[in-house]
């Protein structure tokens, strides 16, 4: 993370006064979005995600704090300077925001004509972009004829028209079905890979973060409650809300109800092993079982891979005499995080 960030939020707050009462939509948000990365912001509805995102192109202005994009404080720009800064920032919307009276070609050409490109340059650029998003054959259609996924691909082509440094995306896939969501996420990944565009995306869907993001910030009540690599968030979420988000997509740990049912059948000592970064190839379960003469019975669990690293939880029943089981647990603690989840019946 040595390169200068493309976007920095510095102590950004935004308050609204509704019916005489002040309300903080954003409270002291500080974040840096590294160049070339895909940075996700996740949170429940009302967390302040859209408000924060819209400060990047000054659709919203902070009540206090600064938003710096490419070294310029956009939150202070006005007029022509703001217009020029906005051209460096592409935006993708949940509801696509296409011009229904224009064709696909016309929608993608629109920002180029506004930028003063010649007719020939515009045609070349639009053709290149439609090829990139796989819609060359739809150039003359109107948006009403397109599927949701196709509309969003037009939205992405339009957002890329002026060769932005950063693409901001507000719930770009939230109106799409899972299959189409996958296609749009693949396209966003290509935008990042092939064009080197930094992407700042807002979503309430953890799957989108898992599929696409390098780094992530979790927002709640207008504040950033946790931020870090996507691996760290999924492998070891700290804030209760982050844990809730992670458990919405990963089911590595048994629910209390499932544990109760497991206990009815498995009456030995049950422990949960949290495993991370097991790159050493140490077959620790069988090794420890052999050393201490205990048996392991896996009763629940899951291992996932993210950013080429493994993590997960295994809930195991240990079978053997008390002294051996205690020794095995002590040995497990050297390698993994062990949580005793039930005493034997
Ligand atoms: P999110 O995108 O995470 O769902 P938003 O940024 O849209 O959240 O909204 C954050 C909070 O700010 C919400 O409670 C919302 O009602 C409030 N809010 C957003 N815009 C305005 C506005 N123009 N006037 C008053 N309240 C607003
Ligand atoms: Mg929103």
mmCIF file of C-alpha atoms and ligand atoms in Angstrom:
data_model
loop_
_atom_site.group_PDB
_atom_site.id
_atom_site.type_symbol
_atom_site.label_atom_id
_atom_site.label_comp_id
_atom_site.label_asym_id
_atom_site.label_seq_id
_atom_site.Cartn_x
_atom_site.Cartn_y
_atom_site.Cartn_z
ATOM 1 C CA UNK A 1 0.000 0.000 0.000
ATOM 2 C CA UNK A 2 2.792 2.345 -0.880
ATOM 3 C CA UNK A 3 1.132 4.190 -3.788
ATOM 4 C CA UNK A 4 -0.822 7.327 -2.975
ATOM 5 C CA UNK A 5 -4.498 6.569 -2.505
ATOM 6 C CA UNK A 6 -6.841 7.495 -5.353
ATOM 7 C CA UNK A 7 -9.575 8.512 -2.958
ATOM 8 C CA UNK A 8 -9.144 9.645 0.642
ATOM 9 C CA UNK A 9 -11.943 10.477 2.974
ATOM 10 C CA UNK A 10 -10.600 12.630 5.782
ATOM 11 C CA UNK A 11 -12.866 12.997 8.807
ATOM 12 C CA UNK A 12 -15.924 13.251 6.598
ATOM 13 C CA UNK A 13 -19.172 14.093 8.359
ATOM 14 C CA UNK A 14 -22.517 14.927 6.836
ATOM 15 C CA UNK A 15 -25.551 16.017 8.743
ATOM 16 C CA UNK A 16 -29.072 16.768 7.656
ATOM 17 C CA UNK A 17 -31.631 18.757 9.501
ATOM 18 C CA UNK A 18 -35.017 17.106 9.150
ATOM 19 C CA UNK A 19 -37.986 18.841 10.786
ATOM 20 C CA UNK A 20 -35.678 20.879 12.969
ATOM 21 C CA UNK A 21 -33.684 17.882 14.207
ATOM 22 C CA UNK A 22 -30.071 17.335 13.257
ATOM 23 C CA UNK A 23 -29.196 13.900 12.010
ATOM 24 C CA UNK A 24 -25.710 12.584 11.159
ATOM 25 C CA UNK A 25 -25.751 10.536 7.949
ATOM 26 C CA UNK A 26 -21.933 10.331 8.128
ATOM 27 C CA UNK A 27 -19.835 10.728 11.232
ATOM 28 C CA UNK A 28 -16.073 11.223 11.046
ATOM 29 C CA UNK A 29 -15.358 8.776 8.230
ATOM 30 C CA UNK A 30 -11.686 8.389 7.332
ATOM 31 C CA UNK A 31 -10.689 5.869 4.666
ATOM 32 C CA UNK A 32 -8.098 5.527 1.952
ATOM 33 C CA UNK A 33 -8.765 3.712 -1.309
ATOM 34 C CA UNK A 34 -5.463 2.413 -2.741
ATOM 35 C CA UNK A 35 -4.840 2.863 -6.461
ATOM 36 C CA UNK A 36 -5.648 -0.112 -8.649
ATOM 37 C CA UNK A 37 -7.709 -1.932 -6.057
ATOM 38 C CA UNK A 38 -11.336 -2.874 -5.747
ATOM 39 C CA UNK A 39 -12.542 -1.393 -2.493
ATOM 40 C CA UNK A 40 -15.912 -2.441 -1.123
ATOM 41 C CA UNK A 41 -18.134 -0.624 1.334
ATOM 42 C CA UNK A 42 -20.750 -2.864 2.901
ATOM 43 C CA UNK A 43 -23.516 -2.069 5.357
ATOM 44 C CA UNK A 44 -27.226 -2.371 5.958
ATOM 45 C CA UNK A 45 -29.693 0.055 4.430
ATOM 46 C CA UNK A 46 -29.354 3.504 5.948
ATOM 47 C CA UNK A 47 -25.728 2.999 7.012
ATOM 48 C CA UNK A 48 -24.587 6.001 4.969
ATOM 49 C CA UNK A 49 -22.957 4.132 2.070
ATOM 50 C CA UNK A 50 -24.581 6.077 -0.766
ATOM 51 C CA UNK A 51 -24.036 9.385 0.986
ATOM 52 C CA UNK A 52 -20.334 8.596 1.371
ATOM 53 C CA UNK A 53 -19.981 7.395 -2.215
ATOM 54 C CA UNK A 54 -21.675 10.517 -3.549
ATOM 55 C CA UNK A 55 -19.118 12.737 -1.839
ATOM 56 C CA UNK A 56 -16.499 11.299 -4.230
ATOM 57 C CA UNK A 57 -17.943 13.186 -7.191
ATOM 58 C CA UNK A 58 -19.407 15.942 -5.019
ATOM 59 C CA UNK A 59 -23.020 14.959 -5.621
ATOM 60 C CA UNK A 60 -23.007 15.365 -1.845
ATOM 61 C CA UNK A 61 -20.759 17.758 0.018
ATOM 62 C CA UNK A 62 -19.524 16.952 3.509
ATOM 63 C CA UNK A 63 -20.650 19.155 6.358
ATOM 64 C CA UNK A 64 -17.073 18.851 7.596
ATOM 65 C CA UNK A 65 -13.961 16.982 6.507
ATOM 66 C CA UNK A 66 -12.386 16.574 3.073
ATOM 67 C CA UNK A 67 -12.651 14.194 0.154
ATOM 68 C CA UNK A 68 -9.514 14.039 -1.972
ATOM 69 C CA UNK A 69 -9.511 12.321 -5.377
ATOM 70 C CA UNK A 70 -6.293 12.096 -7.370
ATOM 71 C CA UNK A 71 -4.731 14.647 -5.065
ATOM 72 C CA UNK A 72 -7.502 17.225 -5.485
ATOM 73 C CA UNK A 73 -9.995 18.134 -2.833
ATOM 74 C CA UNK A 74 -13.221 17.533 -4.765
ATOM 75 C CA UNK A 75 -15.287 18.618 -1.811
ATOM 76 C CA UNK A 76 -13.952 22.157 -2.388
ATOM 77 C CA UNK A 77 -14.266 22.318 -6.188
ATOM 78 C CA UNK A 78 -16.883 24.299 -8.046
ATOM 79 C CA UNK A 79 -17.822 25.031 -11.655
ATOM 80 C CA UNK A 80 -15.407 24.057 -14.418
ATOM 81 C CA UNK A 81 -12.880 22.522 -12.029
ATOM 82 C CA UNK A 82 -15.530 20.284 -10.547
ATOM 83 C CA UNK A 83 -16.713 19.324 -14.008
ATOM 84 C CA UNK A 84 -13.160 18.364 -15.014
ATOM 85 C CA UNK A 85 -12.671 16.344 -11.826
ATOM 86 C CA UNK A 86 -15.964 14.521 -12.385
ATOM 87 C CA UNK A 87 -14.798 13.364 -15.795
ATOM 88 C CA UNK A 88 -12.063 11.371 -14.033
ATOM 89 C CA UNK A 89 -14.734 9.559 -11.988
ATOM 90 C CA UNK A 90 -17.176 7.141 -13.613
ATOM 91 C CA UNK A 91 -20.380 6.278 -11.771
ATOM 92 C CA UNK A 92 -22.586 3.191 -12.006
ATOM 93 C CA UNK A 93 -26.062 3.153 -10.467
ATOM 94 C CA UNK A 94 -28.385 0.453 -9.176
ATOM 95 C CA UNK A 95 -31.194 1.612 -11.478
ATOM 96 C CA UNK A 96 -28.812 2.094 -14.442
ATOM 97 C CA UNK A 97 -29.969 5.715 -15.096
ATOM 98 C CA UNK A 98 -29.896 5.304 -18.875
ATOM 99 C CA UNK A 99 -31.500 7.812 -21.216
ATOM 100 C CA UNK A 100 -34.546 5.979 -22.536
ATOM 101 C CA UNK A 101 -34.857 8.185 -25.615
ATOM 102 C CA UNK A 102 -31.349 7.329 -26.810
ATOM 103 C CA UNK A 103 -29.947 4.124 -28.226
ATOM 104 C CA UNK A 104 -27.247 2.099 -26.508
ATOM 105 C CA UNK A 105 -24.756 3.867 -28.769
ATOM 106 C CA UNK A 106 -26.246 7.252 -27.880
ATOM 107 C CA UNK A 107 -26.065 6.549 -24.152
ATOM 108 C CA UNK A 108 -22.375 5.653 -24.280
ATOM 109 C CA UNK A 109 -21.614 8.526 -26.681
ATOM 110 C CA UNK A 110 -23.364 11.086 -24.504
ATOM 111 C CA UNK A 111 -20.517 11.834 -22.039
ATOM 112 C CA UNK A 112 -18.016 11.837 -24.928
ATOM 113 C CA UNK A 113 -19.905 14.480 -26.872
ATOM 114 C CA UNK A 114 -20.145 16.532 -23.655
ATOM 115 C CA UNK A 115 -16.346 16.261 -23.400
ATOM 116 C CA UNK A 116 -16.012 17.709 -26.898
ATOM 117 C CA UNK A 117 -14.779 14.597 -28.731
ATOM 118 C CA UNK A 118 -15.148 14.715 -32.493
ATOM 119 C CA UNK A 119 -17.735 12.545 -34.188
ATOM 120 C CA UNK A 120 -15.116 10.088 -35.478
ATOM 121 C CA UNK A 121 -13.341 9.840 -32.136
ATOM 122 C CA UNK A 122 -16.682 9.266 -30.453
ATOM 123 C CA UNK A 123 -17.630 6.466 -32.836
ATOM 124 C CA UNK A 124 -14.279 4.731 -32.328
ATOM 125 C CA UNK A 125 -14.465 4.998 -28.572
ATOM 126 C CA UNK A 126 -18.087 3.827 -28.331
ATOM 127 C CA UNK A 127 -17.349 0.842 -30.576
ATOM 128 C CA UNK A 128 -14.381 -0.094 -28.422
ATOM 129 C CA UNK A 129 -16.448 0.167 -25.242
ATOM 130 C CA UNK A 130 -19.416 -1.786 -26.587
ATOM 131 C CA UNK A 131 -17.016 -4.488 -27.698
ATOM 132 C CA UNK A 132 -15.470 -4.515 -24.221
ATOM 133 C CA UNK A 133 -18.855 -4.979 -22.517
ATOM 134 C CA UNK A 134 -20.049 -7.442 -25.178
ATOM 135 C CA UNK A 135 -22.891 -5.354 -26.590
ATOM 136 C CA UNK A 136 -21.655 -4.465 -30.080
ATOM 137 C CA UNK A 137 -24.749 -6.068 -31.577
ATOM 138 C CA UNK A 138 -27.089 -3.935 -29.439
ATOM 139 C CA UNK A 139 -25.709 -0.530 -30.424
ATOM 140 C CA UNK A 140 -28.897 0.585 -32.133
ATOM 141 C CA UNK A 141 -31.357 -0.788 -29.572
ATOM 142 C CA UNK A 142 -33.075 1.377 -27.003
ATOM 143 C CA UNK A 143 -32.615 0.540 -23.297
ATOM 144 C CA UNK A 144 -36.220 -0.657 -22.961
ATOM 145 C CA UNK A 145 -35.335 -3.609 -25.215
ATOM 146 C CA UNK A 146 -32.478 -4.753 -22.965
ATOM 147 C CA UNK A 147 -32.339 -7.110 -19.976
ATOM 148 C CA UNK A 148 -31.223 -5.733 -16.606
ATOM 149 C CA UNK A 149 -27.749 -7.155 -17.036
ATOM 150 C CA UNK A 150 -27.423 -5.624 -20.501
ATOM 151 C CA UNK A 151 -28.606 -2.248 -19.170
ATOM 152 C CA UNK A 152 -25.964 -2.367 -16.487
ATOM 153 C CA UNK A 153 -23.300 -3.225 -19.054
ATOM 154 C CA UNK A 154 -24.338 -0.104 -20.966
ATOM 155 C CA UNK A 155 -24.111 1.818 -17.689
ATOM 156 C CA UNK A 156 -20.575 0.528 -17.172
ATOM 157 C CA UNK A 157 -19.546 1.354 -20.756
ATOM 158 C CA UNK A 158 -20.909 4.872 -20.293
ATOM 159 C CA UNK A 159 -19.075 5.248 -16.975
ATOM 160 C CA UNK A 160 -15.809 4.248 -18.682
ATOM 161 C CA UNK A 161 -16.265 6.535 -21.677
ATOM 162 C CA UNK A 162 -13.972 9.320 -20.499
ATOM 163 C CA UNK A 163 -11.271 6.916 -19.294
ATOM 164 C CA UNK A 164 -11.811 7.556 -15.591
ATOM 165 C CA UNK A 165 -9.194 6.750 -12.941
ATOM 166 C CA UNK A 166 -11.852 5.589 -10.559
ATOM 167 C CA UNK A 167 -15.228 3.979 -10.954
ATOM 168 C CA UNK A 168 -17.768 4.394 -8.176
ATOM 169 C CA UNK A 169 -20.593 1.901 -8.084
ATOM 170 C CA UNK A 170 -23.710 2.154 -5.925
ATOM 171 C CA UNK A 171 -25.401 -1.245 -5.614
ATOM 172 C CA UNK A 172 -24.706 -1.971 -9.301
ATOM 173 C CA UNK A 173 -25.937 -5.548 -9.006
ATOM 174 C CA UNK A 174 -28.672 -5.187 -6.407
ATOM 175 C CA UNK A 175 -31.468 -5.094 -9.006
ATOM 176 C CA UNK A 176 -30.138 -8.164 -10.837
ATOM 177 C CA UNK A 177 -30.679 -11.899 -10.437
ATOM 178 C CA UNK A 178 -27.762 -14.028 -9.190
ATOM 179 C CA UNK A 179 -26.661 -15.243 -12.641
ATOM 180 C CA UNK A 180 -26.666 -11.730 -14.106
ATOM 181 C CA UNK A 181 -24.982 -10.414 -10.961
ATOM 182 C CA UNK A 182 -22.121 -12.826 -11.640
ATOM 183 C CA UNK A 183 -21.727 -11.551 -15.199
ATOM 184 C CA UNK A 184 -21.669 -7.916 -14.105
ATOM 185 C CA UNK A 185 -19.163 -8.691 -11.341
ATOM 186 C CA UNK A 186 -16.952 -10.441 -13.908
ATOM 187 C CA UNK A 187 -17.148 -7.344 -16.077
ATOM 188 C CA UNK A 188 -16.202 -5.079 -13.170
ATOM 189 C CA UNK A 189 -13.232 -7.313 -12.466
ATOM 190 C CA UNK A 190 -12.136 -6.931 -16.102
ATOM 191 C CA UNK A 191 -12.517 -3.153 -15.819
ATOM 192 C CA UNK A 192 -10.092 -3.295 -12.917
ATOM 193 C CA UNK A 193 -7.703 -5.844 -14.483
ATOM 194 C CA UNK A 194 -7.579 -4.655 -18.080
ATOM 195 C CA UNK A 195 -8.078 -0.906 -17.711
ATOM 196 C CA UNK A 196 -6.451 -0.585 -14.291
ATOM 197 C CA UNK A 197 -9.412 1.426 -13.031
ATOM 198 C CA UNK A 198 -9.721 1.667 -9.253
ATOM 199 C CA UNK A 199 -13.220 0.644 -8.195
ATOM 200 C CA UNK A 200 -15.020 1.881 -5.114
ATOM 201 C CA UNK A 201 -18.228 -0.053 -4.741
ATOM 202 C CA UNK A 202 -21.070 0.095 -2.298
ATOM 203 C CA UNK A 203 -23.247 -2.925 -1.620
ATOM 204 C CA UNK A 204 -25.386 -4.525 1.052
ATOM 205 C CA UNK A 205 -24.463 -7.971 -0.312
ATOM 206 C CA UNK A 206 -21.535 -9.796 1.266
ATOM 207 C CA UNK A 207 -21.307 -12.082 -1.761
ATOM 208 C CA UNK A 208 -20.356 -9.085 -3.897
ATOM 209 C CA UNK A 209 -17.567 -8.210 -1.456
ATOM 210 C CA UNK A 210 -16.349 -11.799 -1.403
ATOM 211 C CA UNK A 211 -16.386 -12.135 -5.203
ATOM 212 C CA UNK A 212 -14.846 -8.836 -6.109
ATOM 213 C CA UNK A 213 -13.212 -6.725 -3.435
ATOM 214 C CA UNK A 214 -9.594 -6.584 -2.293
ATOM 215 C CA UNK A 215 -10.293 -4.398 0.706
ATOM 216 C CA UNK A 216 -13.486 -3.581 2.526
ATOM 217 C CA UNK A 217 -14.998 -1.161 5.003
ATOM 218 C CA UNK A 218 -18.085 -2.034 7.021
ATOM 219 C CA UNK A 219 -20.405 0.879 7.786
ATOM 220 C CA UNK A 220 -23.109 1.259 10.377
ATOM 221 C CA UNK A 221 -24.912 4.362 11.575
ATOM 222 C CA UNK A 222 -22.808 6.667 9.412
ATOM 223 C CA UNK A 223 -19.511 5.327 10.747
ATOM 224 C CA UNK A 224 -16.882 2.883 9.563
ATOM 225 C CA UNK A 225 -16.908 0.132 12.172
ATOM 226 C CA UNK A 226 -14.273 -2.125 10.623
ATOM 227 C CA UNK A 227 -11.902 -1.976 7.679
ATOM 228 C CA UNK A 228 -9.184 -4.207 6.277
ATOM 229 C CA UNK A 229 -8.462 -6.861 3.688
ATOM 230 C CA UNK A 230 -11.375 -8.976 2.541
ATOM 231 C CA UNK A 231 -9.534 -12.048 3.830
ATOM 232 C CA UNK A 232 -9.221 -10.573 7.320
ATOM 233 C CA UNK A 233 -12.853 -9.504 7.424
ATOM 234 C CA UNK A 234 -14.119 -12.938 6.428
ATOM 235 C CA UNK A 235 -11.581 -14.988 8.373
ATOM 236 C CA UNK A 236 -11.705 -12.957 11.563
ATOM 237 C CA UNK A 237 -14.484 -10.343 11.738
ATOM 238 C CA UNK A 238 -14.253 -8.229 14.893
ATOM 239 C CA UNK A 239 -17.392 -6.108 15.160
ATOM 240 C CA UNK A 240 -20.700 -7.909 15.895
ATOM 241 C CA UNK A 241 -22.234 -6.398 12.759
ATOM 242 C CA UNK A 242 -19.312 -7.615 10.658
ATOM 243 C CA UNK A 243 -19.764 -11.076 12.163
ATOM 244 C CA UNK A 244 -23.416 -10.968 11.204
ATOM 245 C CA UNK A 245 -22.538 -10.015 7.628
ATOM 246 C CA UNK A 246 -19.949 -12.785 7.363
ATOM 247 C CA UNK A 247 -22.266 -15.419 8.802
ATOM 248 C CA UNK A 248 -24.868 -14.434 6.207
ATOM 249 C CA UNK A 249 -22.682 -16.016 3.522
ATOM 250 C CA UNK A 250 -20.373 -18.439 5.349
ATOM 251 C CA UNK A 251 -21.791 -21.238 7.434
ATOM 252 C CA UNK A 252 -18.671 -22.529 9.129
ATOM 253 C CA UNK A 253 -20.161 -22.467 12.621
ATOM 254 C CA UNK A 254 -23.170 -24.392 13.836
ATOM 255 C CA UNK A 255 -26.114 -22.376 15.117
ATOM 256 C CA UNK A 256 -27.061 -22.933 18.790
ATOM 257 C CA UNK A 257 -30.004 -25.040 17.636
ATOM 258 C CA UNK A 258 -27.821 -27.228 15.451
ATOM 259 C CA UNK A 259 -25.337 -27.609 18.314
ATOM 260 C CA UNK A 260 -28.092 -28.796 20.629
ATOM 261 C CA UNK A 261 -29.065 -31.450 18.119
ATOM 262 C CA UNK A 262 -25.420 -32.454 17.634
ATOM 263 C CA UNK A 263 -24.973 -32.807 21.398
ATOM 264 C CA UNK A 264 -27.834 -35.248 21.581
ATOM 265 C CA UNK A 265 -25.881 -37.646 19.385
ATOM 266 C CA UNK A 266 -22.299 -36.744 20.268
ATOM 267 C CA UNK A 267 -21.696 -36.919 23.977
ATOM 268 C CA UNK A 268 -17.906 -36.460 24.032
ATOM 269 C CA UNK A 269 -15.993 -33.178 24.515
ATOM 270 C CA UNK A 270 -16.832 -30.849 21.629
ATOM 271 C CA UNK A 271 -14.514 -28.048 20.577
ATOM 272 C CA UNK A 272 -14.503 -25.601 17.701
ATOM 273 C CA UNK A 273 -11.194 -25.089 15.930
ATOM 274 C CA UNK A 274 -10.683 -21.843 14.058
ATOM 275 C CA UNK A 275 -8.085 -22.455 11.378
ATOM 276 C CA UNK A 276 -6.298 -19.833 9.307
ATOM 277 C CA UNK A 277 -3.379 -19.790 6.911
ATOM 278 C CA UNK A 278 -2.574 -23.454 7.152
ATOM 279 C CA UNK A 279 0.177 -23.331 4.568
ATOM 280 C CA UNK A 280 2.634 -25.545 6.380
ATOM 281 C CA UNK A 281 0.796 -28.710 5.361
ATOM 282 C CA UNK A 282 0.966 -29.889 8.952
ATOM 283 C CA UNK A 283 -1.692 -32.607 9.244
ATOM 284 C CA UNK A 284 -2.309 -31.418 12.789
ATOM 285 C CA UNK A 285 -5.547 -33.307 13.467
ATOM 286 C CA UNK A 286 -4.192 -36.763 12.781
ATOM 287 C CA UNK A 287 -0.816 -35.893 14.273
ATOM 288 C CA UNK A 288 -2.382 -34.763 17.562
ATOM 289 C CA UNK A 289 -4.798 -37.694 17.556
ATOM 290 C CA UNK A 290 -1.866 -40.106 17.247
ATOM 291 C CA UNK A 291 0.291 -38.365 19.820
ATOM 292 C CA UNK A 292 -2.384 -38.386 22.506
ATOM 293 C CA UNK A 293 -4.305 -41.506 21.583
ATOM 294 C CA UNK A 294 -7.614 -39.691 21.070
ATOM 295 C CA UNK A 295 -10.086 -39.844 18.192
ATOM 296 C CA UNK A 296 -11.523 -36.850 16.393
ATOM 297 C CA UNK A 297 -15.013 -36.884 15.031
ATOM 298 C CA UNK A 298 -15.796 -33.875 12.824
ATOM 299 C CA UNK A 299 -19.414 -32.912 13.537
ATOM 300 C CA UNK A 300 -19.704 -29.545 11.780
ATOM 301 C CA UNK A 301 -17.606 -27.079 9.874
ATOM 302 C CA UNK A 302 -16.437 -25.391 6.745
ATOM 303 C CA UNK A 303 -13.220 -24.220 5.119
ATOM 304 C CA UNK A 304 -13.168 -21.408 2.578
ATOM 305 C CA UNK A 305 -10.577 -19.877 0.311
ATOM 306 C CA UNK A 306 -10.173 -16.151 -0.252
ATOM 307 C CA UNK A 307 -7.338 -14.276 -1.903
ATOM 308 C CA UNK A 308 -5.469 -17.617 -2.140
ATOM 309 C CA UNK A 309 -5.627 -18.199 1.602
ATOM 310 C CA UNK A 310 -7.611 -20.795 3.544
ATOM 311 C CA UNK A 311 -9.635 -20.289 6.700
ATOM 312 C CA UNK A 312 -12.552 -21.843 8.488
ATOM 313 C CA UNK A 313 -13.956 -23.555 11.520
ATOM 314 C CA UNK A 314 -14.189 -27.216 12.390
ATOM 315 C CA UNK A 315 -16.346 -28.434 15.224
ATOM 316 C CA UNK A 316 -15.007 -31.748 16.461
ATOM 317 C CA UNK A 317 -15.867 -34.271 19.119
ATOM 318 C CA UNK A 318 -12.851 -35.635 20.981
ATOM 319 C CA UNK A 319 -13.079 -39.231 22.109
ATOM 320 C CA UNK A 320 -10.729 -40.655 24.721
ATOM 321 C CA UNK A 321 -9.970 -40.581 28.440
ATOM 322 C CA UNK A 322 -10.095 -37.178 30.179
ATOM 323 C CA UNK A 323 -6.353 -36.789 30.642
ATOM 324 C CA UNK A 324 -5.614 -37.583 26.984
ATOM 325 C CA UNK A 325 -8.388 -35.289 25.736
ATOM 326 C CA UNK A 326 -7.090 -32.436 27.916
ATOM 327 C CA UNK A 327 -3.583 -32.992 26.560
ATOM 328 C CA UNK A 328 -4.906 -33.065 22.984
ATOM 329 C CA UNK A 329 -6.780 -29.785 23.515
ATOM 330 C CA UNK A 330 -3.663 -28.176 24.955
ATOM 331 C CA UNK A 331 -1.758 -29.339 21.888
ATOM 332 C CA UNK A 332 -4.460 -28.036 19.538
ATOM 333 C CA UNK A 333 -4.161 -24.618 21.166
ATOM 334 C CA UNK A 334 -0.583 -24.408 19.914
ATOM 335 C CA UNK A 335 -1.828 -24.582 16.314
ATOM 336 C CA UNK A 336 -5.359 -23.180 16.252
ATOM 337 C CA UNK A 337 -7.840 -21.128 18.221
ATOM 338 C CA UNK A 338 -9.856 -23.591 20.277
ATOM 339 C CA UNK A 339 -13.278 -22.844 21.747
ATOM 340 C CA UNK A 340 -14.955 -25.432 23.902
ATOM 341 C CA UNK A 341 -18.584 -25.425 22.803
ATOM 342 C CA UNK A 342 -20.098 -28.123 24.956
ATOM 343 C CA UNK A 343 -19.204 -30.221 27.954
ATOM 344 C CA UNK A 344 -19.689 -33.954 27.544
ATOM 345 C CA UNK A 345 -22.942 -35.344 28.847
HETATM 346 P P1 LIG B 1 -27.326 3.619 2.513
HETATM 347 O O1 LIG B 1 -26.883 3.936 1.128
HETATM 348 O O2 LIG B 1 -26.274 2.944 3.346
HETATM 349 O O3 LIG B 1 -28.598 2.852 2.550
HETATM 350 P P2 LIG B 1 -27.757 6.460 2.710
HETATM 351 O O4 LIG B 1 -26.414 7.066 2.552
HETATM 352 O O5 LIG B 1 -28.666 6.497 1.546
HETATM 353 O O6 LIG B 1 -27.618 4.995 3.290
HETATM 354 O O7 LIG B 1 -28.508 7.186 3.903
HETATM 355 C C1 LIG B 1 -27.937 7.330 5.194
HETATM 356 C C2 LIG B 1 -28.914 8.038 6.082
HETATM 357 O O8 LIG B 1 -29.010 9.407 5.680
HETATM 358 C C3 LIG B 1 -30.317 7.487 5.997
HETATM 359 O O9 LIG B 1 -30.877 7.462 7.282
HETATM 360 C C4 LIG B 1 -31.036 8.448 5.100
HETATM 361 O O10 LIG B 1 -32.398 8.500 5.404
HETATM 362 C C5 LIG B 1 -30.340 9.768 5.439
HETATM 363 N N1 LIG B 1 -30.360 10.700 4.295
HETATM 364 C C6 LIG B 1 -29.763 10.525 3.106
HETATM 365 N N2 LIG B 1 -29.978 11.574 2.310
HETATM 366 C C7 LIG B 1 -30.727 12.449 3.018
HETATM 367 C C8 LIG B 1 -31.301 13.744 2.746
HETATM 368 N N3 LIG B 1 -31.111 14.360 1.580
HETATM 369 N N4 LIG B 1 -32.008 14.336 3.724
HETATM 370 C C9 LIG B 1 -32.184 13.731 4.910
HETATM 371 N N5 LIG B 1 -31.694 12.525 5.227
HETATM 372 C C10 LIG B 1 -30.970 11.888 4.304
HETATM 373 MG MG1 LIG B 2 -27.685 3.366 -0.690
#
